[in-house]
PDB file of N, CA and C in Angstrom:
ATOM      1  N   MET A1260     132.703  75.868 133.283  1.00 64.00           N
ATOM      2  CA  MET A1260     132.107  75.175 132.137  1.00 64.00           C
ATOM      3  C   MET A1260     133.172  74.468 131.305  1.00 64.00           C
ATOM      4  N   LEU A1261     134.252  75.211 131.043  1.00 77.00           N
ATOM      5  CA  LEU A1261     135.343  74.645 130.250  1.00 77.00           C
ATOM      6  C   LEU A1261     135.989  73.475 130.993  1.00 77.00           C
ATOM      7  N   LYS A1262     136.149  73.666 132.303  1.00 84.00           N
ATOM      8  CA  LYS A1262     136.755  72.625 133.142  1.00 84.00           C
ATOM      9  C   LYS A1262     135.932  71.338 133.059  1.00 84.00           C
ATOM     10  N   ARG A1263     134.615  71.503 133.095  1.00 84.00           N
ATOM     11  CA  ARG A1263     133.727  70.355 133.062  1.00 84.00           C
ATOM     12  C   ARG A1263     133.865  69.597 131.741  1.00 84.00           C
ATOM     13  N   LYS A1264     133.967  70.369 130.663  1.00 86.00           N
ATOM     14  CA  LYS A1264     134.104  69.764 129.337  1.00 86.00           C
ATOM     15  C   LYS A1264     135.416  68.973 129.260  1.00 86.00           C
ATOM     16  N   GLN A1265     136.483  69.554 129.796  1.00 87.00           N
ATOM     17  CA  GLN A1265     137.784  68.874 129.798  1.00 87.00           C
ATOM     18  C   GLN A1265     137.707  67.564 130.579  1.00 87.00           C
ATOM     19  N   ASN A1266     137.012  67.596 131.716  1.00 89.00           N
ATOM     20  CA  ASN A1266     136.851  66.388 132.523  1.00 89.00           C
ATOM     21  C   ASN A1266     136.093  65.317 131.757  1.00 89.00           C
ATOM     22  N   ALA A1267     135.035  65.738 131.057  1.00 89.00           N
ATOM     23  CA  ALA A1267     134.238  64.799 130.272  1.00 89.00           C
ATOM     24  C   ALA A1267     135.103  64.146 129.199  1.00 89.00           C
ATOM     25  N   VAL A1268     135.931  64.951 128.561  1.00 90.00           N
ATOM     26  CA  VAL A1268     136.833  64.433 127.524  1.00 90.00           C
ATOM     27  C   VAL A1268     137.815  63.437 128.135  1.00 90.00           C
ATOM     28  N   LEU A1269     138.349  63.781 129.305  1.00 90.00           N
ATOM     29  CA  LEU A1269     139.281  62.888 129.996  1.00 90.00           C
ATOM     30  C   LEU A1269     138.628  61.548 130.320  1.00 90.00           C
ATOM     31  N   VAL A1270     137.424  61.613 130.868  1.00 89.00           N
ATOM     32  CA  VAL A1270     136.691  60.391 131.213  1.00 89.00           C
ATOM     33  C   VAL A1270     136.448  59.557 129.963  1.00 89.00           C
ATOM     34  N   PHE A1271     136.060  60.245 128.888  1.00 90.00           N
ATOM     35  CA  PHE A1271     135.797  59.559 127.623  1.00 90.00           C
ATOM     36  C   PHE A1271     137.051  58.849 127.127  1.00 90.00           C
ATOM     37  N   LYS A1272     138.189  59.550 127.186  1.00 89.00           N
ATOM     38  CA  LYS A1272     139.454  58.957 126.746  1.00 89.00           C
ATOM     39  C   LYS A1272     139.819  57.745 127.599  1.00 89.00           C
ATOM     40  N   LEU A1273     139.602  57.872 128.909  1.00 88.00           N
ATOM     41  CA  LEU A1273     139.880  56.755 129.811  1.00 88.00           C
ATOM     42  C   LEU A1273     139.023  55.542 129.461  1.00 88.00           C
ATOM     43  N   LYS A1274     137.726  55.806 129.232  1.00 88.00           N
ATOM     44  CA  LYS A1274     136.812  54.718 128.882  1.00 88.00           C
ATOM     45  C   LYS A1274     137.258  54.043 127.597  1.00 88.00           C
ATOM     46  N   LEU A1275     137.668  54.859 126.624  1.00 85.00           N
ATOM     47  CA  LEU A1275     138.144  54.319 125.350  1.00 85.00           C
ATOM     48  C   LEU A1275     139.350  53.415 125.576  1.00 85.00           C
ATOM     49  N   LYS A1276     140.268  53.892 126.420  1.00 87.00           N
ATOM     50  CA  LYS A1276     141.480  53.122 126.707  1.00 87.00           C
ATOM     51  C   LYS A1276     141.125  51.779 127.336  1.00 87.00           C
ATOM     52  N   PHE A1277     140.216  51.810 128.324  1.00 85.00           N
ATOM     53  CA  PHE A1277     139.804  50.570 128.984  1.00 85.00           C
ATOM     54  C   PHE A1277     139.119  49.637 128.005  1.00 85.00           C
ATOM     55  N   LEU A1278     138.279  50.225 127.141  1.00 83.00           N
ATOM     56  CA  LEU A1278     137.557  49.440 126.147  1.00 83.00           C
ATOM     57  C   LEU A1278     138.551  48.744 125.229  1.00 83.00           C
ATOM     58  N   ARG A1279     139.570  49.486 124.806  1.00 85.00           N
ATOM     59  CA  ARG A1279     140.567  48.931 123.898  1.00 85.00           C
ATOM     60  C   ARG A1279     141.319  47.781 124.572  1.00 85.00           C
ATOM     61  N   VAL A1280     141.693  47.988 125.825  1.00 84.00           N
ATOM     62  CA  VAL A1280     142.385  46.938 126.580  1.00 84.00           C
ATOM     63  C   VAL A1280     141.490  45.713 126.703  1.00 84.00           C
ATOM     64  N   ASP A1281     140.215  45.957 127.030  1.00 85.00           N
ATOM     65  CA  ASP A1281     139.250  44.877 127.209  1.00 85.00           C
ATOM     66  C   ASP A1281     139.090  44.061 125.935  1.00 85.00           C
ATOM     67  N   THR A1282     138.894  44.744 124.804  1.00 86.00           N
ATOM     68  CA  THR A1282     138.723  44.031 123.536  1.00 86.00           C
ATOM     69  C   THR A1282     140.013  43.308 123.172  1.00 86.00           C
ATOM     70  N   GLY A1283     141.159  43.928 123.478  1.00 87.00           N
ATOM     71  CA  GLY A1283     142.437  43.285 123.211  1.00 87.00           C
ATOM     72  C   GLY A1283     142.568  41.981 123.974  1.00 87.00           C
ATOM     73  N   VAL A1284     142.193  42.011 125.248  1.00 87.00           N
ATOM     74  CA  VAL A1284     142.244  40.809 126.083  1.00 87.00           C
ATOM     75  C   VAL A1284     141.308  39.745 125.522  1.00 87.00           C
ATOM     76  N   LYS A1285     140.108  40.174 125.128  1.00 90.00           N
ATOM     77  CA  LYS A1285     139.128  39.223 124.606  1.00 90.00           C
ATOM     78  C   LYS A1285     139.607  38.572 123.319  1.00 90.00           C
ATOM     79  N   THR A1286     140.170  39.376 122.404  1.00 90.00           N
ATOM     80  CA  THR A1286     140.630  38.803 121.142  1.00 90.00           C
ATOM     81  C   THR A1286     141.796  37.856 121.386  1.00 90.00           C
ATOM     82  N   THR A1287     142.698  38.222 122.299  1.00 90.00           N
ATOM     83  CA  THR A1287     143.819  37.340 122.624  1.00 90.00           C
ATOM     84  C   THR A1287     143.297  36.014 123.168  1.00 90.00           C
ATOM     85  N   ALA A1288     142.301  36.086 124.041  1.00 90.00           N
ATOM     86  CA  ALA A1288     141.710  34.874 124.607  1.00 90.00           C
ATOM     87  C   ALA A1288     141.061  34.032 123.519  1.00 90.00           C
ATOM     88  N   ASN A1289     140.377  34.691 122.592  1.00 92.00           N
ATOM     89  CA  ASN A1289     139.725  33.970 121.497  1.00 92.00           C
ATOM     90  C   ASN A1289     140.744  33.273 120.608  1.00 92.00           C
ATOM     91  N   ILE A1290     141.833  33.978 120.286  1.00 90.00           N
ATOM     92  CA  ILE A1290     142.891  33.395 119.459  1.00 90.00           C
ATOM     93  C   ILE A1290     143.488  32.191 120.177  1.00 90.00           C
ATOM     94  N   PHE A1291     143.754  32.354 121.477  1.00 92.00           N
ATOM     95  CA  PHE A1291     144.336  31.274 122.270  1.00 92.00           C
ATOM     96  C   PHE A1291     143.406  30.068 122.293  1.00 92.00           C
ATOM     97  N   ARG A1292     142.101  30.331 122.484  1.00 93.00           N
ATOM     98  CA  ARG A1292     141.118  29.258 122.527  1.00 93.00           C
ATOM     99  C   ARG A1292     141.078  28.525 121.188  1.00 93.00           C
ATOM    100  N   ARG A1293     141.084  29.306 120.095  1.00 92.00           N
ATOM    101  CA  ARG A1293     141.044  28.713 118.769  1.00 92.00           C
ATOM    102  C   ARG A1293     142.282  27.845 118.542  1.00 92.00           C
ATOM    103  N   LEU A1294     143.437  28.351 118.994  1.00 92.00           N
ATOM    104  CA  LEU A1294     144.679  27.600 118.840  1.00 92.00           C
ATOM    105  C   LEU A1294     144.623  26.285 119.605  1.00 92.00           C
ATOM    106  N   THR A1295     144.149  26.324 120.844  1.00 94.00           N
ATOM    107  CA  THR A1295     144.085  25.094 121.636  1.00 94.00           C
ATOM    108  C   THR A1295     143.132  24.100 121.002  1.00 94.00           C
ATOM    109  N   VAL A1296     142.018  24.596 120.462  1.00 93.00           N
ATOM    110  CA  VAL A1296     141.060  23.702 119.796  1.00 93.00           C
ATOM    111  C   VAL A1296     141.718  23.051 118.584  1.00 93.00           C
ATOM    112  N   GLU A1297     142.431  23.860 117.790  1.00 93.00           N
ATOM    113  CA  GLU A1297     143.119  23.318 116.613  1.00 93.00           C
ATOM    114  C   GLU A1297     144.157  22.283 117.025  1.00 93.00           C
ATOM    115  N   MET A1298     144.890  22.563 118.087  1.00 92.00           N
ATOM    116  CA  MET A1298     145.900  21.621 118.569  1.00 92.00           C
ATOM    117  C   MET A1298     145.241  20.312 118.996  1.00 92.00           C
ATOM    118  N   GLN A1299     144.115  20.407 119.687  1.00 92.00           N
ATOM    119  CA  GLN A1299     143.407  19.205 120.129  1.00 92.00           C
ATOM    120  C   GLN A1299     142.940  18.381 118.937  1.00 92.00           C
ATOM    121  N   ILE A1300     142.417  19.069 117.914  1.00 91.00           N
ATOM    122  CA  ILE A1300     141.946  18.363 116.718  1.00 91.00           C
ATOM    123  C   ILE A1300     143.114  17.636 116.057  1.00 91.00           C
ATOM    124  N   LYS A1301     144.251  18.323 115.932  1.00 91.00           N
ATOM    125  CA  LYS A1301     145.435  17.702 115.330  1.00 91.00           C
ATOM    126  C   LYS A1301     145.885  16.500 116.154  1.00 91.00           C
ATOM    127  N   PHE A1302     145.902  16.674 117.476  1.00 91.00           N
ATOM    128  CA  PHE A1302     146.317  15.598 118.368  1.00 91.00           C
ATOM    129  C   PHE A1302     145.384  14.397 118.222  1.00 91.00           C
ATOM    130  N   ASN A1303     144.077  14.657 118.198  1.00 90.00           N
ATOM    131  CA  ASN A1303     143.094  13.586 118.033  1.00 90.00           C
ATOM    132  C   ASN A1303     143.278  12.881 116.700  1.00 90.00           C
ATOM    133  N   ALA A1304     143.554  13.645 115.666  1.00 89.00           N
ATOM    134  CA  ALA A1304     143.769  13.065 114.338  1.00 89.00           C
ATOM    135  C   ALA A1304     144.995  12.156 114.364  1.00 89.00           C
ATOM    136  N   GLN A1305     146.053  12.586 115.029  1.00 89.00           N
ATOM    137  CA  GLN A1305     147.268  11.775 115.135  1.00 89.00           C
ATOM    138  C   GLN A1305     146.978  10.482 115.890  1.00 89.00           C
ATOM    139  N   GLN A1306     146.218  10.594 116.976  1.00 88.00           N
ATOM    140  CA  GLN A1306     145.861   9.415 117.767  1.00 88.00           C
ATOM    141  C   GLN A1306     145.080   8.420 116.904  1.00 88.00           C
ATOM    142  N   LEU A1307     144.124   8.943 116.137  1.00 86.00           N
ATOM    143  CA  LEU A1307     143.311   8.090 115.271  1.00 86.00           C
ATOM    144  C   LEU A1307     144.187   7.390 114.241  1.00 86.00           C
ATOM    145  N   CYS A1308     145.114   8.132 113.665  1.00 85.00           N
ATOM    146  CA  CYS A1308     146.002   7.551 112.655  1.00 85.00           C
ATOM    147  C   CYS A1308     146.860   6.444 113.265  1.00 85.00           C
ATOM    148  N   GLN A1309     147.315   6.639 114.488  1.00 85.00           N
ATOM    149  CA  GLN A1309     148.155   5.643 115.151  1.00 85.00           C
ATOM    150  C   GLN A1309     147.342   4.396 115.488  1.00 85.00           C
ATOM    151  N   ASN A1310     146.063   4.591 115.845  1.00 78.00           N
ATOM    152  CA  ASN A1310     145.219   3.463 116.221  1.00 78.00           C
ATOM    153  C   ASN A1310     144.869   2.581 115.034  1.00 78.00           C
ATOM    154  N   VAL A1311     144.779   3.172 113.850  1.00 72.00           N
ATOM    155  CA  VAL A1311     144.346   2.415 112.664  1.00 72.00           C
ATOM    156  C   VAL A1311     145.412   1.473 112.171  1.00 72.00           C
TER     157      VAL A1311
END
């Protein structure tokens, strides 16, 4: 019984670790995406200024 409980705790900890890694990857991707969008907007603004 005790062994089973320990295994459940281990599995839970593993899942938590994977979840944390997953959310970390997602937030990094979101930040990167936001940065690229901002860079594109700045670049477009510069192009517009040069054209005028």
